Amino acid sequence: MRLFKLPFKNKKNHARLESTIQLDNIPKHIAIIMDGNGRWAQKQGLPRVAGHREGMDNVKRIVKAANHFKVEVLTLYAFSTENWKRPTQEVEYIMKLPIDFLQHYLPELIEENVRIQTIGEVNNLPKKTKSAIMRAIDETSNNTGLILNIAINYGSRFEMVRAIQDICRDVTDGKYDIDDITETALAEHLYTSHIKDPDLLIRTSGELRLSNFLLWQTAYTELWFTDTLWPDFSFEEFEKAINDFQNRKRRYGGI
Ligand code: V0D
């Protein structure tokens, strides 16, 4: 077990205790359901959108933490296909967040060698939102560090339906045989075709469910839940989740 000192300081500005994180067993892909932003705001008597804003700033902190631990992929559930049902004003506010986020943080992300990617139906987003994201994807496409994978207008069941439609189209066109439809073939038609399945999934804010997030990809993922609301989810807690992950035995159905 390798031990190392964290270069970060905690909220009281005391140097952290020596950590027991094993640098050779960091989850390569971490997925996070960033829940509890609206509740965070309501608890302080602020409008829900203030929580989304605070949640946006926390994205940057956790990206920095993931980068620090040399995580390969960080997938963040930013907007689900179901989130369109929220009040129009809230949706409109949320749709501006990628623009704000990238205006504030893209230079830093580039400096940190982060590569931005997305999963979901980015095509159906407002034009300005889409173009800000496409530009960020383009400007970071040659970076070789952490992949910041934003799930935006994403729903897992739709992702699977779409994959099946794609495959069926190939079958009809005679390019594909029904017997060629394997788990690998289906996985290759998902948004995540180019990335490994998550090793660890974190959900904040106390709900114990997946809510249509990466249903196929989380078959063997370790799940980790906390009551902490997303804007309060800190480096220390992220580190705790990784530490707990390292204490689990992964069997993938074997013994
Ligand atoms: C709102 C908490 C960053 C969850 C985080 C439109 C709900 C804040 C992004 C983002 C959202 C960053 C880079 C990028 C694209 C998006 C973001 C959305 C919501 C959905 F390339 N925060 N954030 N996107 N929230």
Short mmCIF file of C-alpha atoms and ligand atoms in Angstrom, two decimals:
data_model
loop_
_atom_site.label_atom_id
_atom_site.label_comp_id
_atom_site.label_asym_id
_atom_site.label_seq_id
_atom_site.Cartn_x
_atom_site.Cartn_y
_atom_site.Cartn_z
CA MET A 1 0.00 0.00 0.00
CA ARG A 2 1.43 3.34 -1.02
CA LEU A 3 0.83 6.28 1.24
CA PHE A 4 1.13 9.91 0.28
CA LYS A 5 0.41 13.33 1.69
CA LEU A 6 -2.36 15.33 0.12
CA PRO A 7 -1.30 18.75 -1.12
CA PHE A 8 -4.76 20.15 -0.33
CA LYS A 9 -5.91 21.75 2.88
CA ASN A 10 -9.27 21.25 4.54
CA LYS A 11 -11.80 23.95 5.34
CA LYS A 12 -10.09 24.89 8.62
CA ASN A 13 -6.91 25.23 6.56
CA HIS A 14 -5.16 22.48 8.46
CA ALA A 15 -3.04 20.14 6.40
CA ARG A 16 -4.95 16.90 5.97
CA LEU A 17 -3.98 13.70 7.72
CA GLU A 18 -1.97 11.19 5.75
CA SER A 19 -4.36 9.34 3.49
CA THR A 20 -4.63 5.63 2.92
CA ILE A 21 -5.60 5.97 -0.74
CA GLN A 22 -3.72 3.48 -2.90
CA LEU A 23 -2.58 5.29 -6.00
CA ASP A 24 -2.37 2.04 -7.94
CA ASN A 25 -6.05 1.21 -7.37
CA ILE A 26 -7.90 4.41 -8.28
CA PRO A 27 -11.25 3.83 -10.02
CA LYS A 28 -10.52 4.54 -13.69
CA HIS A 29 -14.04 5.75 -14.43
CA ILE A 30 -16.18 7.52 -11.81
CA ALA A 31 -19.79 8.48 -12.56
CA ILE A 32 -21.69 10.96 -10.38
CA ILE A 33 -25.38 11.79 -10.00
CA MET A 34 -25.10 15.39 -8.79
CA ASP A 35 -28.35 15.55 -6.84
CA GLY A 36 -29.53 18.01 -4.18
CA ASN A 37 -28.86 21.41 -5.76
CA GLY A 38 -32.45 22.66 -5.50
CA ARG A 39 -32.71 21.39 -1.93
CA TRP A 40 -29.43 23.08 -1.01
CA ALA A 41 -30.86 26.42 -2.16
CA GLN A 42 -34.25 25.97 -0.51
CA LYS A 43 -32.55 25.14 2.79
CA GLN A 44 -30.95 28.60 2.73
CA GLY A 45 -34.08 30.36 1.54
CA LEU A 46 -32.65 30.91 -1.94
CA PRO A 47 -34.33 30.18 -5.29
CA ARG A 48 -33.59 26.70 -6.71
CA VAL A 49 -31.45 28.16 -9.49
CA ALA A 50 -28.97 29.47 -6.89
CA GLY A 51 -28.35 25.83 -6.02
CA HIS A 52 -27.69 24.91 -9.64
CA ARG A 53 -25.18 27.75 -9.84
CA GLU A 54 -23.42 26.56 -6.66
CA GLY A 55 -23.54 23.01 -8.06
CA MET A 56 -21.84 24.26 -11.21
CA ASP A 57 -18.95 25.69 -9.19
CA ASN A 58 -18.61 22.39 -7.37
CA VAL A 59 -18.21 20.62 -10.71
CA LYS A 60 -14.92 22.45 -11.12
CA ARG A 61 -13.72 21.46 -7.63
CA ILE A 62 -14.48 17.79 -8.18
CA VAL A 63 -12.91 17.83 -11.66
CA LYS A 64 -9.74 19.13 -9.99
CA ALA A 65 -9.94 16.37 -7.38
CA ALA A 66 -10.48 13.66 -10.04
CA ASN A 67 -7.54 15.02 -11.99
CA HIS A 68 -5.43 15.00 -8.83
CA PHE A 69 -6.09 11.28 -8.32
CA LYS A 70 -5.46 10.58 -12.03
CA VAL A 71 -8.97 9.29 -12.65
CA GLU A 72 -9.29 8.58 -16.40
CA VAL A 73 -12.98 9.40 -16.93
CA LEU A 74 -15.41 11.46 -14.82
CA THR A 75 -19.01 11.18 -16.06
CA LEU A 76 -21.38 13.75 -14.54
CA TYR A 77 -25.17 13.52 -14.83
CA ALA A 78 -25.92 17.19 -15.56
CA PHE A 79 -29.33 17.01 -17.27
CA SER A 80 -31.63 14.05 -17.87
CA THR A 81 -34.22 13.60 -20.60
CA GLU A 82 -36.79 13.81 -17.76
CA ASN A 83 -35.50 17.19 -16.51
CA TRP A 84 -37.39 18.97 -19.33
CA LYS A 85 -40.51 18.51 -17.16
CA ARG A 86 -39.22 21.13 -14.68
CA PRO A 87 -40.55 24.71 -14.72
CA THR A 88 -39.54 26.49 -17.96
CA GLN A 89 -37.58 29.21 -16.14
CA GLU A 90 -35.53 26.65 -14.25
CA VAL A 91 -34.77 24.73 -17.48
CA GLU A 92 -33.79 27.97 -19.21
CA TYR A 93 -31.42 28.83 -16.36
CA ILE A 94 -29.84 25.37 -16.36
CA MET A 95 -29.34 25.55 -20.13
CA LYS A 96 -27.18 28.66 -19.67
CA LEU A 97 -24.89 26.93 -17.16
CA PRO A 98 -22.64 25.23 -19.74
CA ILE A 99 -22.03 28.64 -21.33
CA ASP A 100 -21.16 30.19 -17.93
CA PHE A 101 -19.12 27.22 -16.85
CA LEU A 102 -17.02 27.18 -19.99
CA GLN A 103 -16.57 30.97 -19.98
CA HIS A 104 -15.23 30.76 -16.43
CA TYR A 105 -13.34 27.49 -16.46
CA LEU A 106 -12.39 26.41 -19.98
CA PRO A 107 -8.95 28.11 -19.87
CA GLU A 108 -8.18 26.37 -16.55
CA LEU A 109 -9.43 23.03 -17.87
CA ILE A 110 -7.19 23.37 -20.91
CA GLU A 111 -4.27 24.18 -18.61
CA GLU A 112 -5.08 21.04 -16.60
CA ASN A 113 -5.08 18.95 -19.82
CA VAL A 114 -8.77 17.99 -19.36
CA ARG A 115 -10.67 16.70 -22.38
CA ILE A 116 -14.39 17.50 -22.56
CA GLN A 117 -16.85 15.02 -24.05
CA THR A 118 -20.60 14.48 -23.78
CA ILE A 119 -23.16 11.67 -23.82
CA GLY A 120 -26.83 12.29 -24.62
CA GLU A 121 -28.79 14.14 -27.29
CA VAL A 122 -26.74 17.32 -27.46
CA ASN A 123 -28.39 18.13 -30.81
CA ASN A 124 -31.68 19.06 -29.13
CA LEU A 125 -30.13 21.68 -26.83
CA PRO A 126 -30.58 25.44 -27.33
CA LYS A 127 -28.29 26.66 -30.12
CA LYS A 128 -25.95 28.79 -27.95
CA THR A 129 -25.61 26.03 -25.37
CA LYS A 130 -24.82 23.48 -28.03
CA SER A 131 -22.25 25.67 -29.75
CA ALA A 132 -20.45 26.51 -26.48
CA ILE A 133 -20.20 22.80 -25.72
CA MET A 134 -19.13 21.83 -29.25
CA ARG A 135 -16.41 24.47 -29.13
CA ALA A 136 -15.13 23.16 -25.79
CA ILE A 137 -15.11 19.59 -27.10
CA ASP A 138 -13.16 20.78 -30.12
CA GLU A 139 -10.69 22.93 -28.18
CA THR A 140 -9.87 20.11 -25.76
CA SER A 141 -9.89 17.25 -28.25
CA ASN A 142 -6.10 16.88 -28.24
CA ASN A 143 -5.80 16.93 -24.44
CA THR A 144 -4.61 13.69 -22.88
CA GLY A 145 -5.61 14.05 -19.21
CA LEU A 146 -8.93 13.45 -17.48
CA ILE A 147 -11.95 12.96 -19.74
CA LEU A 148 -14.74 15.15 -18.34
CA ASN A 149 -17.77 13.39 -19.79
CA ILE A 150 -20.96 15.42 -19.32
CA ALA A 151 -24.26 13.51 -19.54
CA ILE A 152 -26.59 16.12 -20.91
CA ASN A 153 -30.10 15.47 -22.24
CA TYR A 154 -29.23 11.89 -21.37
CA GLY A 155 -31.55 8.96 -20.59
CA SER A 156 -30.35 5.39 -20.38
CA ARG A 157 -33.47 3.68 -21.75
CA PHE A 158 -33.55 6.00 -24.75
CA GLU A 159 -29.82 5.32 -25.26
CA MET A 160 -30.60 1.60 -25.47
CA VAL A 161 -33.62 2.08 -27.75
CA ARG A 162 -31.52 4.20 -30.07
CA ALA A 163 -28.76 1.56 -30.11
CA ILE A 164 -31.29 -1.14 -31.00
CA GLN A 165 -32.76 1.03 -33.77
CA ASP A 166 -29.25 1.53 -35.19
CA ILE A 167 -28.56 -2.18 -35.12
CA CYS A 168 -31.94 -3.07 -36.68
CA ARG A 169 -31.29 -0.58 -39.46
CA ASP A 170 -28.04 -2.41 -40.24
CA VAL A 171 -29.88 -5.75 -40.16
CA THR A 172 -32.52 -4.48 -42.60
CA ASP A 173 -29.79 -3.17 -44.87
CA GLY A 174 -28.19 -6.60 -44.83
CA LYS A 175 -25.01 -5.24 -43.18
CA TYR A 176 -25.63 -7.17 -39.97
CA ASP A 177 -26.85 -10.66 -39.11
CA ILE A 178 -29.24 -11.14 -36.16
CA ASP A 179 -26.77 -13.59 -34.62
CA ASP A 180 -24.14 -10.83 -34.63
CA ILE A 181 -26.20 -8.91 -32.06
CA THR A 182 -24.06 -9.59 -29.00
CA GLU A 183 -23.43 -7.70 -25.77
CA THR A 184 -20.31 -6.25 -27.37
CA ALA A 185 -22.27 -5.15 -30.45
CA LEU A 186 -24.92 -3.45 -28.34
CA ALA A 187 -22.30 -1.74 -26.16
CA GLU A 188 -20.64 -0.43 -29.33
CA HIS A 189 -23.87 1.38 -30.26
CA LEU A 190 -24.26 3.20 -26.94
CA TYR A 191 -23.04 6.79 -26.42
CA THR A 192 -20.31 5.29 -24.24
CA SER A 193 -18.88 3.00 -26.96
CA HIS A 194 -15.41 4.53 -26.59
CA ILE A 195 -15.17 4.47 -22.78
CA LYS A 196 -14.90 1.72 -20.17
CA ASP A 197 -17.81 1.03 -17.83
CA PRO A 198 -17.76 3.02 -14.57
CA ASP A 199 -15.89 1.40 -11.68
CA LEU A 200 -17.60 3.62 -9.11
CA LEU A 201 -20.91 5.49 -9.15
CA ILE A 202 -21.55 8.21 -6.57
CA ARG A 203 -24.98 9.69 -5.87
CA THR A 204 -25.36 12.66 -3.55
CA SER A 205 -28.39 13.90 -1.62
CA GLY A 206 -29.71 10.68 -0.09
CA GLU A 207 -31.75 9.05 -2.88
CA LEU A 208 -30.84 5.38 -3.39
CA ARG A 209 -31.61 4.83 -7.07
CA LEU A 210 -30.09 5.13 -10.55
CA SER A 211 -32.81 7.31 -12.13
CA ASN A 212 -32.22 6.18 -15.73
CA PHE A 213 -28.46 6.80 -15.59
CA LEU A 214 -26.04 4.35 -17.27
CA LEU A 215 -28.26 1.30 -16.63
CA TRP A 216 -26.36 -0.95 -19.06
CA GLN A 217 -22.91 0.33 -18.08
CA THR A 218 -23.33 -0.07 -14.28
CA ALA A 219 -23.90 -3.86 -14.31
CA TYR A 220 -20.75 -4.37 -12.17
CA THR A 221 -20.17 -0.84 -10.89
CA GLU A 222 -19.63 -0.23 -7.17
CA LEU A 223 -22.34 2.10 -5.86
CA TRP A 224 -21.67 4.75 -3.19
CA PHE A 225 -24.32 7.00 -1.67
CA THR A 226 -24.17 10.03 0.62
CA ASP A 227 -26.76 12.34 2.20
CA THR A 228 -24.54 15.34 1.38
CA LEU A 229 -26.11 17.74 -1.14
CA TRP A 230 -24.09 18.19 -4.34
CA PRO A 231 -22.97 21.81 -3.65
CA ASP A 232 -21.51 20.59 -0.32
CA PHE A 233 -19.82 17.48 -1.74
CA SER A 234 -16.16 18.14 -1.01
CA PHE A 235 -12.70 16.88 -1.93
CA GLU A 236 -12.63 15.04 1.42
CA GLU A 237 -15.83 13.18 0.69
CA PHE A 238 -14.71 12.35 -2.84
CA GLU A 239 -11.57 10.92 -1.30
CA LYS A 240 -13.71 8.94 1.17
CA ALA A 241 -15.70 7.42 -1.71
CA ILE A 242 -12.46 6.33 -3.44
CA ASN A 243 -11.15 4.93 -0.16
CA ASP A 244 -14.36 2.91 0.37
CA PHE A 245 -14.16 1.68 -3.23
CA GLN A 246 -10.66 0.38 -2.51
CA ASN A 247 -11.98 -1.63 0.43
CA ARG A 248 -14.57 -3.50 -1.68
CA LYS A 249 -13.98 -6.86 -3.32
CA ARG A 250 -15.09 -6.86 -6.93
CA ARG A 251 -16.17 -10.26 -8.19
CA TYR A 252 -18.07 -9.61 -11.43
CA GLY A 253 -20.32 -12.60 -10.69
CA GLY A 254 -17.38 -14.92 -10.00
CA ILE A 255 -16.14 -16.09 -6.59
C1 V0D B 1 -26.99 21.89 -13.05
C2 V0D B 1 -25.27 20.37 -10.91
C3 V0D B 1 -21.75 22.26 -15.43
C4 V0D B 1 -26.33 19.71 -11.75
C5 V0D B 1 -24.18 21.03 -11.70
C6 V0D B 1 -27.18 21.92 -18.98
C7 V0D B 1 -27.39 20.60 -12.38
C8 V0D B 1 -24.66 22.30 -12.38
C9 V0D B 1 -22.20 21.93 -16.71
C10 V0D B 1 -21.39 21.77 -17.92
C11 V0D B 1 -25.19 21.86 -14.80
C12 V0D B 1 -20.00 21.91 -17.87
C13 V0D B 1 -19.23 21.72 -19.02
C14 V0D B 1 -19.85 21.39 -20.20
C15 V0D B 1 -21.21 21.23 -20.26
C16 V0D B 1 -21.96 21.41 -19.12
C17 V0D B 1 -23.57 21.75 -16.55
C18 V0D B 1 -25.78 21.31 -17.05
C19 V0D B 1 -26.14 21.53 -15.75
C20 V0D B 1 -26.81 20.90 -18.05
F1 V0D B 1 -19.10 21.19 -21.30
N1 V0D B 1 -22.76 22.29 -14.58
N2 V0D B 1 -23.89 21.99 -15.24
N3 V0D B 1 -24.50 21.41 -17.47
N4 V0D B 1 -25.58 22.05 -13.47
#
